[in-house]
mmCIF file of C-alpha atoms in Angstrom:
data_model
loop_
_atom_site.group_PDB
_atom_site.id
_atom_site.type_symbol
_atom_site.label_atom_id
_atom_site.label_comp_id
_atom_site.label_asym_id
_atom_site.label_seq_id
_atom_site.Cartn_x
_atom_site.Cartn_y
_atom_site.Cartn_z
ATOM 1 C CA MET W 2 -8.470 -35.818 -10.223
ATOM 2 C CA ASP W 3 -8.162 -35.935 -6.444
ATOM 3 C CA SER W 4 -7.094 -39.523 -5.703
ATOM 4 C CA THR W 5 -8.897 -39.504 -2.346
ATOM 5 C CA THR W 6 -12.256 -39.414 -4.127
ATOM 6 C CA THR W 7 -11.552 -42.150 -6.689
ATOM 7 C CA ARG W 8 -13.116 -45.590 -6.649
ATOM 8 C CA PRO W 9 -10.061 -47.251 -5.003
ATOM 9 C CA ALA W 10 -10.237 -44.694 -2.187
ATOM 10 C CA ARG W 11 -13.951 -45.346 -1.690
ATOM 11 C CA VAL W 12 -13.296 -49.088 -1.599
ATOM 12 C CA LEU W 13 -10.558 -48.615 1.023
ATOM 13 C CA ARG W 14 -12.933 -46.477 3.077
ATOM 14 C CA LEU W 15 -15.581 -49.206 2.973
ATOM 15 C CA VAL W 16 -13.023 -51.869 3.931
ATOM 16 C CA ALA W 17 -11.745 -49.815 6.866
ATOM 17 C CA ALA W 18 -15.263 -49.217 8.182
ATOM 18 C CA ALA W 19 -16.314 -52.855 7.715
ATOM 19 C CA ALA W 20 -13.196 -54.103 9.507
ATOM 20 C CA CYS W 21 -14.278 -52.167 12.610
ATOM 21 C CA LEU W 22 -17.643 -53.917 12.868
ATOM 22 C CA PRO W 23 -16.575 -57.231 14.509
ATOM 23 C CA TYR W 24 -14.696 -55.455 17.292
ATOM 24 C CA LEU W 25 -17.427 -52.871 17.842
ATOM 25 C CA THR W 26 -20.108 -55.581 17.874
ATOM 26 C CA LEU W 27 -18.257 -57.634 20.497
ATOM 27 C CA LYS W 28 -17.544 -54.639 22.701
ATOM 28 C CA ILE W 29 -21.100 -53.308 22.573
ATOM 29 C CA ALA W 30 -22.434 -56.784 23.341
ATOM 30 C CA TRP W 31 -20.151 -57.053 26.394
ATOM 31 C CA ILE W 32 -21.186 -53.600 27.602
ATOM 32 C CA ALA W 33 -24.812 -54.725 27.312
ATOM 33 C CA GLY W 34 -24.074 -57.770 29.489
ATOM 34 C CA SER W 35 -23.494 -60.494 26.905
ATOM 35 C CA THR W 36 -20.866 -63.177 27.584
ATOM 36 C CA VAL W 37 -20.279 -64.179 23.949
ATOM 37 C CA GLY W 38 -16.653 -65.204 23.559
ATOM 38 C CA ILE W 39 -16.090 -65.215 27.332
ATOM 39 C CA PRO W 40 -15.783 -68.741 28.785
ATOM 40 C CA ALA W 41 -17.451 -69.664 32.066
ATOM 41 C CA GLY W 42 -15.186 -68.843 34.974
ATOM 42 C CA SER W 43 -13.272 -66.153 33.087
ATOM 43 C CA GLU W 44 -11.858 -63.359 35.193
ATOM 44 C CA LEU W 45 -13.557 -60.879 32.862
ATOM 45 C CA LEU W 46 -16.853 -61.767 34.484
ATOM 46 C CA ASP W 47 -15.632 -60.075 37.664
ATOM 47 C CA LYS W 48 -15.772 -56.298 38.139
ATOM 48 C CA ARG W 49 -18.272 -55.761 35.355
ATOM 49 C CA ALA W 50 -18.517 -52.003 35.953
ATOM 50 C CA THR W 51 -14.784 -51.488 35.436
ATOM 51 C CA MET W 52 -14.774 -53.632 32.326
ATOM 52 C CA ALA W 53 -17.792 -51.771 30.933
ATOM 53 C CA ALA W 54 -15.946 -48.454 31.333
ATOM 54 C CA ALA W 55 -12.823 -49.842 29.638
ATOM 55 C CA ASN W 56 -14.903 -51.325 26.815
ATOM 56 C CA SER W 57 -16.698 -48.004 26.293
ATOM 57 C CA LEU W 58 -13.369 -46.228 25.833
ATOM 58 C CA THR W 59 -12.151 -48.757 23.285
ATOM 59 C CA VAL W 60 -15.462 -48.528 21.411
ATOM 60 C CA LEU W 61 -14.882 -44.789 20.994
ATOM 61 C CA MET W 62 -11.317 -45.389 19.835
ATOM 62 C CA ASP W 63 -12.355 -47.904 17.178
ATOM 63 C CA ALA W 64 -15.272 -45.733 16.056
ATOM 64 C CA ALA W 65 -12.733 -42.951 15.483
ATOM 65 C CA VAL W 66 -11.194 -45.126 12.751
ATOM 66 C CA ILE W 67 -14.447 -44.875 10.786
ATOM 67 C CA VAL W 68 -14.482 -41.085 11.220
ATOM 68 C CA LEU W 69 -10.885 -40.905 10.024
ATOM 69 C CA ALA W 70 -11.672 -43.038 6.982
ATOM 70 C CA PHE W 71 -14.359 -40.562 5.949
ATOM 71 C CA ALA W 72 -12.184 -37.541 6.760
ATOM 72 C CA LEU W 73 -9.533 -38.868 4.386
ATOM 73 C CA THR W 74 -11.992 -39.302 1.518
ATOM 74 C CA ARG W 75 -14.499 -36.455 1.806
ATOM 75 C CA PRO W 76 -14.121 -32.773 0.848
ATOM 76 C CA TRP W 77 -14.650 -31.597 4.422
ATOM 77 C CA GLY W 78 -11.643 -33.661 5.448
ATOM 78 C CA ARG W 79 -9.439 -31.581 3.154
ATOM 79 C CA ARG W 80 -10.544 -28.412 4.936
ATOM 80 C CA MET W 81 -9.690 -29.682 8.410
ATOM 81 C CA PRO W 82 -6.610 -28.167 10.110
ATOM 82 C CA ALA W 83 -3.485 -30.243 9.640
ATOM 83 C CA TRP W 84 -3.134 -31.074 13.335
ATOM 84 C CA LEU W 85 -6.744 -32.271 13.586
ATOM 85 C CA VAL W 86 -6.063 -34.866 10.915
ATOM 86 C CA GLY W 87 -2.431 -35.609 11.724
ATOM 87 C CA LEU W 88 -2.589 -36.278 15.456
ATOM 88 C CA PRO W 89 -5.363 -38.935 15.335
ATOM 89 C CA LEU W 90 -3.610 -40.629 12.420
ATOM 90 C CA TRP W 91 -0.315 -40.509 14.298
ATOM 91 C CA ALA W 92 -1.949 -42.220 17.278
ATOM 92 C CA ALA W 93 -3.698 -44.741 15.026
ATOM 93 C CA THR W 94 -0.388 -45.580 13.358
ATOM 94 C CA GLY W 95 1.214 -46.139 16.736
ATOM 95 C CA LEU W 96 -1.519 -48.430 18.016
ATOM 96 C CA LEU W 97 -1.995 -50.443 14.822
ATOM 97 C CA ALA W 98 1.577 -50.797 13.520
ATOM 98 C CA PRO W 99 2.659 -53.255 16.262
ATOM 99 C CA ILE W 100 -0.424 -55.378 15.528
ATOM 100 C CA VAL W 101 0.200 -55.386 11.781
ATOM 101 C CA VAL W 102 3.775 -56.566 12.336
ATOM 102 C CA GLY W 103 3.396 -58.733 15.430
ATOM 103 C CA PHE W 104 0.185 -60.693 14.934
ATOM 104 C CA PRO W 105 1.175 -62.330 11.608
ATOM 105 C CA LEU W 106 4.592 -63.242 13.034
ATOM 106 C CA GLN W 107 3.049 -64.800 16.140
ATOM 107 C CA ALA W 108 0.494 -66.684 14.024
ATOM 108 C CA LEU W 109 3.230 -67.954 11.706
ATOM 109 C CA ILE W 110 5.320 -69.156 14.636
ATOM 110 C CA SER W 111 2.292 -70.904 16.124
ATOM 111 C CA VAL W 112 1.565 -72.680 12.840
ATOM 112 C CA PHE W 113 5.055 -74.130 12.804
ATOM 113 C CA GLY W 114 4.836 -75.117 16.482
ATOM 114 C CA GLY W 115 7.111 -72.467 17.868
ATOM 115 C CA GLY W 116 6.768 -71.596 21.565
ATOM 116 C CA GLY W 117 4.193 -73.319 23.673
ATOM 117 C CA GLY W 118 2.654 -73.294 27.101
ATOM 118 C CA GLY W 119 3.007 -70.259 29.288
ATOM 119 C CA ALA W 120 0.209 -67.796 29.016
ATOM 120 C CA ALA W 121 -1.480 -69.623 26.167
ATOM 121 C CA ASP W 122 -3.513 -71.852 28.481
ATOM 122 C CA ASP W 123 -4.234 -68.915 30.750
ATOM 123 C CA ASP W 124 -5.563 -66.831 27.837
ATOM 124 C CA ALA W 125 -7.833 -69.691 26.848
ATOM 125 C CA GLN W 126 -9.610 -69.203 30.183
ATOM 126 C CA PHE W 127 -9.616 -65.434 29.652
ATOM 127 C CA LEU W 128 -11.335 -65.300 26.225
ATOM 128 C CA ASP W 129 -12.227 -67.881 23.614
ATOM 129 C CA GLU W 130 -9.423 -68.305 21.091
ATOM 130 C CA TRP W 131 -11.577 -67.208 18.159
ATOM 131 C CA VAL W 132 -12.031 -63.781 19.757
ATOM 132 C CA PHE W 133 -8.311 -63.004 19.450
ATOM 133 C CA THR W 134 -8.287 -64.126 15.830
ATOM 134 C CA VAL W 135 -11.346 -62.095 14.827
ATOM 135 C CA VAL W 136 -10.238 -58.959 16.671
ATOM 136 C CA TYR W 137 -6.626 -58.891 15.507
ATOM 137 C CA VAL W 138 -7.431 -59.783 11.910
ATOM 138 C CA GLY W 139 -9.865 -56.864 11.960
ATOM 139 C CA PHE W 140 -7.198 -54.557 13.361
ATOM 140 C CA GLY W 141 -4.794 -55.613 10.636
ATOM 141 C CA ILE W 142 -7.303 -54.909 7.870
ATOM 142 C CA GLN W 143 -8.129 -51.540 9.460
ATOM 143 C CA ALA W 144 -4.451 -50.629 9.511
ATOM 144 C CA LEU W 145 -3.834 -51.548 5.864
ATOM 145 C CA ALA W 146 -6.950 -49.759 4.569
ATOM 146 C CA LEU W 147 -6.407 -46.659 6.707
ATOM 147 C CA GLY W 148 -2.739 -46.612 5.757
ATOM 148 C CA GLY W 149 -3.601 -46.669 2.061
ATOM 149 C CA LEU W 150 -6.045 -43.794 2.504
ATOM 150 C CA PHE W 151 -3.483 -41.830 4.499
ATOM 151 C CA VAL W 152 -0.872 -42.183 1.746
ATOM 152 C CA LEU W 153 -3.339 -40.897 -0.871
ATOM 153 C CA TYR W 154 -4.403 -38.026 1.367
ATOM 154 C CA VAL W 155 -0.857 -36.931 2.163
ATOM 155 C CA ARG W 156 0.199 -37.150 -1.486
ATOM 156 C CA ASP W 157 -2.699 -34.941 -2.611
ATOM 157 C CA ARG W 158 -2.660 -32.407 0.216
ATOM 158 C CA TRP W 159 0.982 -32.162 1.277
ATOM 159 C CA GLY W 160 2.896 -33.885 -1.515
ATOM 160 C CA PRO W 161 5.129 -30.882 -2.341
ATOM 161 C CA LEU W 162 6.310 -30.686 1.273
ATOM 162 C CA LEU W 163 7.750 -34.205 1.157
ATOM 163 C CA ARG W 164 9.493 -34.105 -2.206
ATOM 164 C CA GLY W 165 13.235 -34.046 -2.631
ATOM 165 C CA ARG W 166 16.190 -35.183 -0.583
ATOM 166 C CA LEU W 167 17.568 -34.083 2.752
ATOM 167 C CA GLY W 168 20.427 -32.268 1.050
ATOM 168 C CA ASP W 169 17.923 -30.073 -0.821
ATOM 169 C CA LEU W 170 16.347 -28.701 2.358
ATOM 170 C CA PRO W 171 17.164 -25.047 3.058
ATOM 171 C CA PRO W 172 18.866 -24.046 6.312
ATOM 172 C CA SER W 173 16.466 -23.999 9.249
ATOM 173 C CA PRO W 174 16.353 -21.128 11.751
ATOM 174 C CA THR W 175 15.560 -23.672 14.483
ATOM 175 C CA ALA W 176 18.254 -26.140 13.429
ATOM 176 C CA PRO W 177 20.204 -25.982 16.739
ATOM 177 C CA ALA W 178 17.090 -26.746 18.794
ATOM 178 C CA GLN W 179 16.092 -29.551 16.418
ATOM 179 C CA ARG W 180 19.539 -31.129 16.721
ATOM 180 C CA VAL W 181 19.422 -31.027 20.512
ATOM 181 C CA LEU W 182 15.979 -32.637 20.578
ATOM 182 C CA ALA W 183 17.099 -35.239 18.034
ATOM 183 C CA VAL W 184 20.132 -36.220 20.114
ATOM 184 C CA LEU W 185 17.997 -36.427 23.251
ATOM 185 C CA ALA W 186 15.423 -38.578 21.434
ATOM 186 C CA ALA W 187 18.137 -40.867 20.075
ATOM 187 C CA VAL W 188 19.710 -41.320 23.517
ATOM 188 C CA VAL W 189 16.386 -42.171 25.175
ATOM 189 C CA ALA W 190 15.467 -44.451 22.246
ATOM 190 C CA ALA W 191 18.779 -46.287 22.597
ATOM 191 C CA ALA W 192 18.111 -46.884 26.310
ATOM 192 C CA VAL W 193 14.580 -48.114 25.561
ATOM 193 C CA ALA W 194 15.889 -50.386 22.794
ATOM 194 C CA ALA W 195 18.524 -51.850 25.135
ATOM 195 C CA VAL W 196 15.916 -52.734 27.772
ATOM 196 C CA HIS W 197 13.551 -54.339 25.266
ATOM 197 C CA LEU W 198 16.448 -56.159 23.607
ATOM 198 C CA SER W 199 17.401 -57.782 26.913
ATOM 199 C CA TRP W 200 13.819 -59.004 27.308
ATOM 200 C CA ALA W 201 13.716 -60.177 23.694
ATOM 201 C CA LEU W 202 16.841 -62.239 24.307
ATOM 202 C CA GLY W 203 15.278 -64.065 27.255
ATOM 203 C CA SER W 204 15.967 -61.966 30.342
ATOM 204 C CA THR W 205 13.016 -61.671 32.741
ATOM 205 C CA ALA W 206 14.591 -59.051 35.017
ATOM 206 C CA GLY W 207 12.057 -56.313 35.659
ATOM 207 C CA LEU W 208 9.125 -58.140 34.036
ATOM 208 C CA SER W 209 5.859 -58.898 35.774
ATOM 209 C CA ASP W 210 5.126 -62.535 36.543
ATOM 210 C CA GLU W 211 2.281 -62.657 34.038
ATOM 211 C CA TYR W 212 4.281 -61.114 31.196
ATOM 212 C CA ALA W 213 7.358 -63.205 31.887
ATOM 213 C CA GLY W 214 5.153 -66.316 31.785
ATOM 214 C CA GLN W 215 3.972 -65.684 28.219
ATOM 215 C CA ARG W 216 4.867 -68.050 25.456
ATOM 216 C CA ALA W 217 8.524 -67.485 24.660
ATOM 217 C CA ALA W 218 7.817 -66.849 20.978
ATOM 218 C CA ASP W 219 5.184 -64.180 21.705
ATOM 219 C CA LEU W 220 7.436 -62.382 24.167
ATOM 220 C CA HIS W 221 10.367 -62.408 21.740
ATOM 221 C CA VAL W 222 8.208 -61.006 18.933
ATOM 222 C CA ASN W 223 6.673 -58.274 21.104
ATOM 223 C CA GLU W 224 9.988 -57.122 22.524
ATOM 224 C CA GLY W 225 11.807 -57.414 19.213
ATOM 225 C CA MET W 226 9.233 -55.120 17.634
ATOM 226 C CA GLN W 227 9.831 -52.485 20.288
ATOM 227 C CA VAL W 228 13.554 -52.619 19.558
ATOM 228 C CA ALA W 229 12.885 -52.136 15.838
ATOM 229 C CA PHE W 230 10.502 -49.219 16.407
ATOM 230 C CA ALA W 231 12.951 -47.510 18.782
ATOM 231 C CA LEU W 232 15.783 -47.795 16.240
ATOM 232 C CA ALA W 233 13.522 -46.534 13.435
ATOM 233 C CA ALA W 234 12.477 -43.509 15.500
ATOM 234 C CA ALA W 235 16.087 -42.674 16.368
ATOM 235 C CA ALA W 236 17.237 -43.053 12.758
ATOM 236 C CA GLY W 237 14.402 -40.916 11.398
ATOM 237 C CA VAL W 238 14.826 -38.015 13.813
ATOM 238 C CA VAL W 239 18.624 -37.922 13.481
ATOM 239 C CA LEU W 240 18.373 -37.936 9.680
ATOM 240 C CA LEU W 241 15.849 -35.085 9.720
ATOM 241 C CA ALA W 242 17.682 -32.876 12.192
ATOM 242 C CA HIS W 243 21.341 -33.534 11.320
ATOM 243 C CA ARG W 244 21.056 -34.351 7.583
ATOM 244 C CA ARG W 245 24.331 -36.259 7.535
ATOM 245 C CA ARG W 246 23.101 -38.313 4.565
ATOM 246 C CA PRO W 247 22.017 -35.643 2.077
ATOM 247 C CA ARG W 248 20.989 -38.126 -0.622
ATOM 248 C CA THR W 249 18.366 -39.740 1.631
ATOM 249 C CA ARG W 250 14.845 -38.998 0.473
ATOM 250 C CA LEU W 251 12.807 -36.802 2.773
ATOM 251 C CA THR W 252 9.915 -39.283 2.619
ATOM 252 C CA THR W 253 12.193 -42.065 3.915
ATOM 253 C CA ALA W 254 13.323 -40.078 6.956
ATOM 254 C CA VAL W 255 9.772 -38.895 7.705
ATOM 255 C CA ALA W 256 8.364 -42.435 7.371
ATOM 256 C CA LEU W 257 10.974 -43.841 9.785
ATOM 257 C CA GLY W 258 10.344 -41.133 12.353
ATOM 258 C CA TRP W 259 6.559 -41.214 11.941
ATOM 259 C CA THR W 260 6.170 -44.985 12.256
ATOM 260 C CA GLY W 261 8.821 -45.605 14.892
ATOM 261 C CA GLY W 262 7.972 -42.579 17.005
ATOM 262 C CA SER W 263 4.219 -43.110 16.919
ATOM 263 C CA ALA W 264 4.528 -46.823 17.723
ATOM 264 C CA LEU W 265 6.688 -46.083 20.754
ATOM 265 C CA ALA W 266 4.599 -43.176 22.011
ATOM 266 C CA ALA W 267 1.081 -44.509 21.406
ATOM 267 C CA TRP W 268 1.638 -48.082 22.549
ATOM 268 C CA SER W 269 3.799 -47.120 25.526
ATOM 269 C CA GLY W 270 1.444 -44.304 26.456
ATOM 270 C CA TRP W 271 -1.545 -46.645 26.385
ATOM 271 C CA MET W 272 0.195 -49.195 28.601
ATOM 272 C CA LEU W 273 1.444 -46.516 30.983
ATOM 273 C CA LEU W 274 -1.987 -44.926 31.242
ATOM 274 C CA ALA W 275 -3.578 -48.294 31.961
ATOM 275 C CA SER W 276 -1.134 -48.907 34.813
ATOM 276 C CA LEU W 277 -1.363 -45.432 36.364
ATOM 277 C CA VAL W 278 -5.084 -44.703 36.181
ATOM 278 C CA THR W 279 -6.256 -47.838 37.933
ATOM 279 C CA GLU W 280 -4.998 -51.180 39.088
ATOM 280 C CA ASN W 281 -5.564 -54.040 36.675
ATOM 281 C CA PRO W 282 -9.303 -54.758 36.838
ATOM 282 C CA VAL W 283 -8.738 -58.505 36.577
ATOM 283 C CA ARG W 284 -5.552 -59.651 38.219
ATOM 284 C CA GLY W 285 -2.804 -57.965 40.190
ATOM 285 C CA ASP W 286 0.069 -59.969 38.719
ATOM 286 C CA ARG W 287 -0.710 -58.403 35.352
ATOM 287 C CA GLN W 288 0.300 -54.986 36.671
ATOM 288 C CA PRO W 289 3.437 -53.635 34.964
ATOM 289 C CA THR W 290 6.512 -53.410 37.175
ATOM 290 C CA GLN W 291 8.397 -50.170 37.765
ATOM 291 C CA ALA W 292 10.983 -51.254 35.200
ATOM 292 C CA MET W 293 8.251 -51.796 32.628
ATOM 293 C CA ASN W 294 6.700 -48.427 33.434
ATOM 294 C CA LEU W 295 10.094 -46.740 32.972
ATOM 295 C CA ALA W 296 10.459 -48.421 29.590
ATOM 296 C CA TYR W 297 6.965 -47.243 28.628
ATOM 297 C CA ALA W 298 7.746 -43.693 29.785
ATOM 298 C CA GLY W 299 10.961 -43.702 27.772
ATOM 299 C CA GLY W 300 9.113 -44.850 24.673
ATOM 300 C CA MET W 301 6.496 -42.146 25.084
ATOM 301 C CA ILE W 302 9.149 -39.438 25.589
ATOM 302 C CA THR W 303 11.026 -40.616 22.510
ATOM 303 C CA GLY W 304 7.913 -40.510 20.350
ATOM 304 C CA LEU W 305 6.950 -37.022 21.506
ATOM 305 C CA LEU W 306 10.458 -35.667 20.857
ATOM 306 C CA VAL W 307 10.421 -37.144 17.350
ATOM 307 C CA LEU W 308 6.983 -35.604 16.775
ATOM 308 C CA ALA W 309 8.238 -32.185 17.899
ATOM 309 C CA VAL W 310 11.206 -32.260 15.511
ATOM 310 C CA GLY W 311 9.141 -33.490 12.570
ATOM 311 C CA ALA W 312 6.319 -31.022 13.136
ATOM 312 C CA THR W 313 8.757 -28.105 13.384
ATOM 313 C CA LEU W 314 10.570 -29.065 10.199
ATOM 314 C CA LEU W 315 7.370 -29.554 8.188
ATOM 315 C CA ALA W 316 5.855 -26.313 9.509
ATOM 316 C CA GLU W 317 8.927 -24.398 8.360
ATOM 317 C CA ARG W 318 8.851 -26.158 5.007
ATOM 318 C CA SER W 319 5.167 -25.328 4.500
ATOM 319 C CA ALA W 320 6.057 -21.643 4.871
ATOM 320 C CA ARG W 321 8.505 -22.006 1.979
ATOM 321 C CA VAL W 322 6.787 -24.505 -0.312
ATOM 322 C CA PRO W 323 3.308 -23.491 -1.498
ATOM 323 C CA VAL W 324 0.657 -26.193 -1.160
ATOM 324 C CA ALA W 325 -3.121 -26.330 -1.772
ATOM 325 C CA ALA W 326 -6.007 -25.841 0.689
ATOM 326 C CA GLY W 327 -9.120 -27.566 -0.420
ATOM 327 C CA GLY W 328 -11.570 -24.892 -1.375
ATOM 328 C CA GLY W 329 -9.322 -22.079 -0.106
ATOM 329 C CA ALA W 330 -8.369 -18.913 -1.939
ATOM 330 C CA SER W 331 -5.310 -19.108 -4.122
ATOM 331 C CA ALA W 332 -2.183 -17.059 -3.672
ATOM 332 C CA ALA W 333 -3.240 -14.962 -6.638
ATOM 333 C CA GLU W 334 -6.362 -13.995 -4.707
ATOM 334 C CA GLY W 335 -4.404 -12.758 -1.756
ATOM 335 C CA ALA W 336 -4.392 -15.870 0.400
ATOM 336 C CA SER W 337 -1.248 -17.259 1.945
ATOM 337 C CA PRO W 338 0.369 -19.802 -0.402
ATOM 338 C CA ALA W 339 0.929 -22.141 2.525
ATOM 339 C CA GLY W 340 -2.807 -22.411 3.010
ATOM 340 C CA ASP W 341 -3.571 -23.706 -0.501
ATOM 341 C CA THR W 342 -3.093 -27.458 -0.868
ATOM 342 C CA SER W 343 -4.388 -28.422 -4.321
ATOM 343 C CA ALA W 344 -2.164 -29.217 -7.283
ATOM 344 C CA ALA W 345 -3.637 -26.223 -9.106
ATOM 345 C CA GLY W 346 -2.916 -23.959 -6.175
ATOM 346 C CA PHE W 347 0.661 -25.199 -6.071
ATOM 347 C CA ALA W 348 1.091 -24.438 -9.771
ATOM 348 C CA ARG W 349 -0.403 -20.959 -9.398
ATOM 349 C CA ALA W 350 1.782 -20.156 -6.428
ATOM 350 C CA ALA W 351 4.885 -21.434 -8.209
ATOM 351 C CA ALA W 352 4.157 -19.051 -11.090
ATOM 352 C CA GLY W 353 4.078 -16.101 -8.695
ATOM 353 C CA PRO W 354 1.442 -13.571 -7.593
ATOM 354 C CA ALA W 355 -0.887 -12.036 -10.159
ATOM 355 C CA ALA W 356 -1.383 -8.331 -10.552
ATOM 356 C CA PRO W 357 -3.903 -6.889 -8.076
ATOM 357 C CA ALA W 358 -7.464 -6.621 -9.375
ATOM 358 C CA GLY W 359 -8.260 -3.291 -10.987
ATOM 359 C CA ARG W 360 -4.609 -2.265 -11.290
ATOM 360 C CA PRO W 361 -3.251 -3.632 -14.593
ATOM 361 C CA ALA W 362 0.438 -3.286 -15.101
ATOM 362 C CA ALA W 363 1.330 -0.560 -17.570
ATOM 363 C CA ALA W 364 3.633 -1.387 -20.434
ATOM 364 C CA GLY W 365 7.091 -0.014 -19.980
ATOM 365 C CA GLY W 366 6.684 0.157 -16.205
ATOM 366 C CA ALA W 367 4.217 1.732 -13.793
ATOM 367 C CA GLY W 368 4.697 4.183 -11.014
ATOM 368 C CA PRO W 369 3.390 3.719 -7.472
ATOM 369 C CA GLU W 370 -0.050 4.991 -8.479
ATOM 370 C CA GLY W 371 -0.298 2.913 -11.630
ATOM 371 C CA ALA W 372 0.491 5.817 -13.990
ATOM 372 C CA ALA W 373 2.968 5.235 -16.778
ATOM 373 C CA ALA W 374 6.353 6.775 -16.174
ATOM 374 C CA PRO W 375 7.369 9.437 -18.703
ATOM 375 C CA ALA W 376 10.016 8.359 -21.173
ATOM 376 C CA GLY W 377 13.458 9.115 -19.918
ATOM 377 C CA ALA W 378 12.205 10.282 -16.513
ATOM 378 C CA ALA W 379 14.276 9.181 -13.580
ATOM 379 C CA SER W 380 12.494 7.470 -10.756
ATOM 380 C CA PRO W 381 13.793 5.932 -7.547
ATOM 381 C CA ALA W 382 14.538 2.235 -7.569
ATOM 382 C CA ARG W 383 11.801 0.057 -6.155
ATOM 383 C CA THR W 384 12.148 -3.264 -4.381
ATOM 384 C CA GLN W 385 10.211 -6.457 -5.027
ATOM 385 C CA PRO W 386 9.892 -9.202 -2.398
ATOM 386 C CA SER W 387 11.257 -12.535 -3.526
ATOM 387 C CA ALA W 388 10.603 -15.967 -2.108
ATOM 388 C CA PRO W 389 10.550 -16.341 1.699
ATOM 389 C CA GLY W 390 14.048 -16.295 3.055
ATOM 390 C CA SER W 391 15.508 -14.378 0.042
ATOM 391 C CA PRO W 392 16.738 -10.746 0.238
ATOM 392 C CA LEU W 393 14.804 -7.941 -1.404
ATOM 393 C CA ARG W 394 15.987 -7.310 -4.928
ATOM 394 C CA PRO W 395 16.134 -3.764 -6.398
ATOM 395 C CA VAL W 396 14.164 -3.113 -9.564
ATOM 396 C CA ALA W 397 15.814 -0.926 -12.158
ATOM 397 C CA PRO W 398 13.953 2.303 -12.992
ATOM 398 C CA GLY W 399 11.649 2.088 -15.961
ATOM 399 C CA ARG W 400 11.473 -1.720 -15.879
ATOM 400 C CA ARG W 401 8.634 -3.948 -14.811
ATOM 401 C CA ALA W 402 9.060 -5.640 -11.458
ATOM 402 C CA PRO W 403 10.136 -9.263 -11.988
ATOM 403 C CA ILE W 404 7.861 -12.060 -10.871
ATOM 404 C CA PRO W 405 9.517 -13.706 -7.887
ATOM 405 C CA ARG W 406 10.353 -17.383 -8.116
ATOM 406 C CA ARG W 407 9.550 -19.498 -5.111
ATOM 407 C CA SER W 408 11.924 -22.129 -3.863
#
């Protein structure tokens, strides 16, 4: 049974959709002119038109989570092109992963009295404290539910592509280009990690006044997370491209690159876009400095390089490893094996192509036109394609062509 249509998957879909409701309700209320959760005198009450536009964009982004939850659990989601599912999930991972990691850590530190003052009092005048709690708890639940659905979806649709270890991967025709991109990504990631590490350790050089004035604990957590994501992205892409640790599981390397790269690219890209498109709609001292923008740009470049390497590797692997396409024709019916993504399709493709309809194989061997070859007659050797990447193998006269085995 397809695990994306089971009861647990349906429950996760419901949880993901329900977790979006508090945020969507608040945002729609603010767009409509409500001030719920906004204290009197808050800077958010200024420039209402700008804030309405920003809130409308974030409403669309959160509504996309509900669409994704259904795409991961409905038959039509299995028929969507890989990129149309993968890219939104990659962005969602990048935006939600820092919240899943950072918010619980910050809450735990606050419970034990770590870090005080700074921007805490300022935020209290920005939004009521309960708003942050409701919104970020909702984001965390969204991330966990959507992540569970994503794991089930990937396992059912692309599971064969991610099996095995790095040492089992066949040579890649684009290996030199992948290695160059991986080295470049690792170098940029190391520079980004160094900058964020200096800020995590207490340096305020290059930080805006508002960001430097945050509670020390919050700043350390935020910057420490960026260091961790940068190192994860670098480790994942180097493992995938250079394969220096052949016993490492492919899923481990992909998970490191996916999570680290998406977190750097999506979060940094969002912050960079916010600073470039318009000045801060509330306060000028919240504008990122040039140093912060460079760090954001480096994070975005790193994530995109990791994405390019991973996408290239998986595209090449999908051409070698047959997988199922929901509702698509099987390899035996003439469709490309790479387009079939069900477990049954994988099994059929692994067994090899069936004889063409209407042309049964004759016992003792068949000639080009399907006629049986006379006993003892000599006929030229034929060739039978083997798995992608394997040479053509001659077939001895008078013998049935062997069924090719796919790697």
